């Protein structure tokens, strides 16, 4: 069992989606996260073990390498695709309630802002680390965030902004949510955002990268 989990983790870390995928070149013709996850499930490996000891391990490794500038956006996207192929096999088990996620993360790019590349990376990394992700997309209003906060009472909220002009909307969204739910946890990120800005607008956590958001969520989940 350990061997197949290691193989799946390796596929996720290096972005090997399936047998047909030519990437990465040194794994051409080998089985990928898709086939190996199916095999693991068919041979009775528990869903939680595949998630925790294979997918999360692979995504964590790539997240750390990305933070250290050892890999770049394309590699992270390939890892996320490999993770997504594996998740397709696991999803029915989560949907049936047979397996549990670590928590819920509601993420979106703030109103007026259409940049979603960084937000999508955060979204994929958080999902790959075992959380249910509600991705609201781009140009998300305070009202929409509030409605989703109501729908998912324990969901942590993630806001992304790439424009100095939309940072003010981030502040508006935090205020709208905190006015109604002062204890709701809000994490923010994006190129123009900083820790000082986070404190100024009364958000709870600033992360400069996806791995930081994952580590923050893990700390919360650990209590
Ligand atoms: Co725009 N753009 N853009 N753009 N764009 C920038 C951001 C800009 C810096 C370019 C420049 O002038 N040098 C500039 C902003 C200047 C400013 O505000 N100070 C700018 C501008 C001005 C604009 C327009 C206004 C241009 C115009 O129309 N005149 C316009 C605005 C549209 C709008 O949003 N309303 C616009 C449009 C666009 C495109 C549509 C063409 C395209 C977006 C495509 C898309 O996202 N689907 C685009 C792009 C691609 C960029 C640049 C080139 C790249 C942004 C990016 O994707 N980076 C950017 C210049 C640059 O950065 N070199 C630029 C890669 C991505 C992985 O990084 O998003 O920072 P990033 O995410 C990181 C972290 O920030 C963090 O994790 C990610 C991974 O490490 N992170 C989080 C992000 N969100 C997080 C949330 C978290 C935690 C971490 O927790 C919740």
Coordinates of C-alpha atoms and ligand atoms in Angstrom, one line a residue:
X1 CA 0.0 0.0 0.0
X2 CA 2.8 2.4 0.9
X3 CA 4.4 1.9 -2.5
X4 CA 1.3 2.9 -4.5
X5 CA 0.7 6.0 -2.3
X6 CA 4.3 7.0 -2.9
X7 CA 3.8 6.5 -6.6
X8 CA 0.7 8.7 -6.6
X9 CA 2.4 11.4 -4.6
X10 CA 5.3 11.4 -7.1
X11 CA 2.8 11.7 -10.0
X12 CA 1.2 14.7 -8.3
X13 CA 4.4 16.4 -7.4
X14 CA 5.8 16.0 -10.9
X15 CA 2.5 16.6 -12.8
X16 CA 2.1 13.1 -14.3
X17 CA -1.7 13.1 -15.1
X18 CA -2.2 9.8 -16.8
X19 CA -0.6 7.2 -19.1
X20 CA -1.3 9.2 -22.2
X21 CA 0.3 12.4 -20.9
X22 CA 3.8 13.0 -22.3
X23 CA 4.7 15.2 -19.3
X24 CA 7.1 15.0 -17.5
X25 CA 9.2 13.5 -20.3
X26 CA 11.1 11.1 -18.0
X27 CA 7.8 9.5 -17.1
X28 CA 6.5 9.1 -20.6
X29 CA 4.5 5.8 -21.1
X30 CA 4.1 5.3 -17.3
X31 CA 0.9 5.2 -15.4
X32 CA -0.2 8.6 -13.9
X33 CA -2.2 9.8 -10.9
X34 CA -5.4 8.8 -12.8
X35 CA -4.7 5.1 -13.3
X36 CA -2.8 4.7 -10.0
X37 CA -5.6 6.2 -7.9
X38 CA -8.1 3.9 -9.6
X39 CA -5.9 0.9 -8.8
X40 CA -5.4 2.0 -5.2
X41 CA -9.1 2.3 -4.7
X42 CA -9.8 -1.0 -6.4
X43 CA -7.3 -2.7 -4.1
X44 CA -9.0 -1.3 -1.0
X45 CA -6.7 1.6 0.0
X46 CA -8.9 3.9 2.1
X47 CA -9.9 7.2 0.4
X48 CA -8.5 9.2 3.4
X49 CA -5.1 7.5 2.9
X50 CA -5.0 8.4 -0.8
X51 CA -5.9 12.0 0.0
X52 CA -3.6 12.4 3.1
X53 CA -0.6 10.3 2.2
X54 CA -0.5 10.7 -1.5
X55 CA -2.3 13.8 -3.0
X56 CA -1.6 16.2 -0.1
X57 CA 2.0 15.1 0.1
X58 CA 2.5 15.7 -3.6
X59 CA 0.8 19.1 -3.6
X60 CA 2.7 20.1 -0.4
X61 CA 6.0 19.3 -2.0
X62 CA 5.2 21.3 -5.2
X63 CA 3.9 24.1 -3.1
X64 CA 7.1 24.4 -1.1
X65 CA 9.2 24.2 -4.2
X66 CA 7.1 26.9 -5.8
X67 CA 7.6 29.1 -2.8
X68 CA 11.3 28.6 -3.0
X69 CA 11.3 29.4 -6.8
X70 CA 12.5 25.9 -7.6
X71 CA 9.5 25.3 -9.9
X72 CA 7.2 27.8 -11.7
X73 CA 3.5 28.3 -12.5
X74 CA 3.4 25.7 -15.4
X75 CA 4.7 22.9 -13.1
X76 CA 2.1 23.8 -10.4
X77 CA -0.6 23.7 -13.0
X78 CA 0.5 20.2 -14.1
X79 CA 0.5 19.1 -10.5
X80 CA -3.0 20.5 -10.0
X81 CA -4.1 18.7 -13.1
X82 CA -2.7 15.4 -11.9
X83 CA -4.3 16.0 -8.5
X84 CA -7.6 16.8 -10.3
X85 CA -7.5 13.5 -12.2
X86 CA -7.0 11.6 -9.0
X87 CA -9.8 13.6 -7.3
X88 CA -12.3 12.5 -9.9
X89 CA -12.0 9.0 -8.5
X90 CA -12.2 10.2 -4.9
X91 CA -15.1 12.7 -5.3
X92 CA -18.0 10.2 -5.2
X93 CA -16.7 9.0 -1.8
X94 CA -16.7 12.6 -0.5
X95 CA -20.1 13.3 -2.0
X96 CA -21.6 10.2 -0.3
X97 CA -20.2 11.4 3.1
X98 CA -18.0 8.2 3.4
X99 CA -14.9 10.4 3.5
X100 CA -14.4 13.7 5.2
X101 CA -12.6 16.9 4.0
X102 CA -10.5 19.0 6.4
X103 CA -12.7 22.1 6.1
X104 CA -14.2 24.5 3.7
X105 CA -12.5 27.4 1.9
X106 CA -14.6 30.0 0.1
X107 CA -12.4 32.0 -2.3
X108 CA -12.8 34.6 -4.9
X109 CA -11.1 37.6 -6.6
X110 CA -12.7 40.8 -5.3
X111 CA -15.2 43.0 -7.1
X112 CA -13.8 45.0 -10.0
X113 CA -10.8 42.6 -10.4
X114 CA -10.6 40.0 -13.2
X115 CA -7.2 38.5 -12.4
X116 CA -7.6 34.9 -11.6
X117 CA -4.3 33.1 -12.2
X118 CA -3.0 33.5 -8.7
X119 CA -6.4 32.9 -7.2
X120 CA -6.8 29.7 -9.1
X121 CA -3.4 28.5 -7.9
X122 CA -4.4 29.1 -4.3
X123 CA -7.7 27.4 -5.0
X124 CA -6.0 24.3 -6.5
X125 CA -3.4 24.0 -3.8
X126 CA -6.0 24.3 -1.0
X127 CA -8.2 21.7 -2.7
X128 CA -5.1 19.5 -3.2
X129 CA -4.4 19.7 0.5
X130 CA -7.7 18.2 1.5
X131 CA -10.2 21.0 1.7
X132 CA -13.5 21.6 0.0
X133 CA -13.1 24.7 -2.1
X134 CA -16.0 27.0 -3.1
X135 CA -14.5 29.0 -5.9
X136 CA -16.6 32.1 -6.6
X137 CA -14.5 33.2 -9.5
X138 CA -13.6 36.8 -10.3
X139 CA -15.3 40.2 -9.7
X140 CA -17.1 38.9 -6.6
X141 CA -19.2 41.4 -4.7
X142 CA -19.4 41.8 -0.9
X143 CA -23.0 40.6 -1.1
X144 CA -22.0 37.4 -2.9
X145 CA -19.2 36.6 -0.3
X146 CA -21.7 37.3 2.5
X147 CA -24.3 34.9 1.0
X148 CA -21.7 32.2 0.7
X149 CA -20.5 32.8 4.3
X150 CA -24.0 32.2 5.4
X151 CA -24.3 29.1 3.3
X152 CA -21.0 27.6 4.8
X153 CA -21.0 28.7 8.5
X154 CA -17.6 27.2 9.2
X155 CA -16.0 28.2 5.9
X156 CA -12.8 30.3 6.0
X157 CA -13.0 33.1 3.4
X158 CA -10.1 33.8 1.0
X159 CA -9.9 37.1 -0.9
X160 CA -7.5 37.8 -3.8
X161 CA -6.8 41.2 -5.4
X162 CA -4.2 42.1 -8.0
X163 CA -5.0 45.8 -8.5
X164 CA -4.3 48.7 -6.2
X165 CA -7.7 50.0 -7.3
X166 CA -9.5 46.9 -6.1
X167 CA -7.8 46.7 -2.7
X168 CA -10.5 49.1 -1.4
X169 CA -13.1 46.5 -2.4
X170 CA -11.2 44.0 -0.3
X171 CA -11.6 46.3 2.6
X172 CA -15.3 46.7 1.9
X173 CA -15.8 42.9 1.7
X174 CA -14.0 42.3 5.0
X175 CA -16.1 45.0 6.7
X176 CA -19.4 43.6 5.3
X177 CA -18.6 40.1 6.5
X178 CA -17.1 41.1 9.9
X179 CA -20.0 43.5 10.6
X180 CA -22.3 40.5 10.5
X181 CA -19.9 37.7 11.6
X182 CA -17.1 39.2 13.6
X183 CA -15.5 35.8 14.3
X184 CA -15.4 34.7 10.6
X185 CA -11.9 34.0 9.6
X186 CA -10.7 35.9 6.5
X187 CA -7.4 35.3 4.7
X188 CA -6.2 37.7 2.0
X189 CA -3.5 37.7 -0.7
X190 CA -2.4 39.0 -4.1
X191 CA 0.5 41.0 -5.4
X192 CA -0.3 44.5 -4.0
X193 CA -1.5 43.2 -0.6
X194 CA 0.6 43.1 2.5
X195 CA 0.6 42.2 6.1
X196 CA 0.2 45.8 7.1
X197 CA -2.8 46.2 4.8
X198 CA -4.3 43.0 6.3
X199 CA -4.1 44.5 9.8
X200 CA -5.4 47.8 8.6
X201 CA -8.6 46.3 7.1
X202 CA -9.1 43.9 10.0
X203 CA -8.6 40.7 8.1
X204 CA -7.1 37.7 9.9
X205 CA -4.3 36.5 7.8
X206 CA -2.2 37.6 4.9
X207 CA -0.4 35.0 2.8
X208 CA 2.0 35.9 0.0
X209 CA 1.7 32.5 -1.6
X210 CA -0.6 29.5 -1.9
X211 CA 1.5 27.4 0.5
X212 CA 1.0 30.0 3.2
X213 CA -2.7 29.8 2.9
X214 CA -2.6 26.0 3.1
X215 CA -0.4 26.2 6.3
X216 CA -2.8 28.7 7.8
X217 CA -5.8 26.5 7.1
X218 CA -3.9 23.5 8.5
X219 CA -3.2 25.4 11.7
X220 CA -6.9 26.3 12.1
X221 CA -8.0 22.7 11.4
X222 CA -5.5 21.4 14.0
X223 CA -7.3 23.7 16.5
Ligands
LIG1 CO1 -3.3 42.9 -15.3 N1 -2.3 44.1 -14.1 N2 -4.6 44.3 -15.7 N3 -4.0 41.6 -16.5 N4 -1.7 41.8 -15.0 C1 -1.2 43.6 -13.4 C2 -1.6 43.1 -12.0 C3 -0.2 44.9 -13.3 C4 0.7 44.8 -12.1 C5 0.5 45.0 -14.6 C6 1.4 46.3 -14.7 O1 0.9 47.3 -14.9 N5 2.7 46.1 -14.4 C7 -1.3 46.0 -13.3 C8 -1.7 46.4 -11.9 C9 -1.1 47.7 -11.4 C10 -1.6 48.1 -10.1 O2 -2.8 48.0 -9.8 N6 -0.7 48.7 -9.3 C11 -2.4 45.5 -14.1 C12 -3.4 46.2 -14.8 C13 -3.2 47.7 -14.6 C14 -4.4 45.7 -15.5 C15 -5.6 46.4 -16.2 C16 -6.2 47.6 -15.5 C17 -5.0 46.8 -17.6 C18 -5.9 47.6 -18.4 O3 -6.9 47.1 -18.9 N7 -5.6 48.9 -18.6 C19 -6.6 45.3 -16.4 C20 -7.6 45.2 -15.3 C21 -8.7 44.2 -15.6 C22 -9.5 44.0 -14.3 O4 -9.1 43.2 -13.5 N8 -10.6 44.7 -14.1 C23 -5.7 44.1 -16.4 C24 -6.0 42.9 -17.2 C25 -5.2 41.8 -17.2 C26 -5.5 40.6 -18.1 C27 -7.0 40.3 -18.2 C28 -4.9 40.9 -19.5 C29 -4.6 39.5 -17.4 C30 -5.4 38.6 -16.4 C31 -5.7 37.3 -16.9 C32 -6.2 36.4 -15.8 O5 -5.9 36.5 -14.6 N9 -7.0 35.5 -16.2 C33 -3.6 40.3 -16.7 C34 -2.3 39.8 -16.2 C35 -2.0 38.4 -16.6 C36 -1.5 40.6 -15.4 C37 0.0 40.3 -15.0 C38 0.9 40.3 -16.2 C39 0.2 38.9 -14.3 C40 -0.7 38.6 -13.1 C41 -0.5 37.2 -12.8 O6 -1.3 36.3 -13.2 N10 0.6 36.8 -12.1 C42 0.3 41.4 -13.9 C43 1.7 41.9 -14.0 C44 2.7 41.0 -13.2 O7 2.3 40.5 -12.1 N11 3.8 40.8 -13.8 C45 -0.8 42.4 -14.2 C46 0.9 35.4 -11.8 C47 0.2 34.9 -10.5 C48 0.6 33.5 -10.2 O8 0.6 35.8 -9.4 O9 -1.7 36.8 -9.2 O10 0.3 37.6 -7.8 P1 -0.4 36.5 -8.5 O11 -0.7 35.4 -7.4 C49 0.2 34.9 -6.5 C50 0.3 35.7 -5.1 O12 -0.1 37.0 -5.2 C51 -0.6 34.8 -4.3 O13 -0.4 33.5 -4.7 C52 -0.2 33.5 -6.2 C53 0.8 32.5 -6.5 O14 2.0 32.8 -5.9 N12 -2.0 35.1 -4.1 C54 -2.7 34.8 -3.0 C55 -2.9 35.6 -5.0 N13 -4.1 35.6 -4.4 C56 -4.0 35.1 -3.2 C57 -5.0 34.8 -2.2 C58 -4.5 34.3 -1.0 C59 -3.2 34.0 -0.8 C60 -2.2 34.2 -1.8 O15 -5.4 34.0 0.0 C61 -6.7 34.1 -0.2

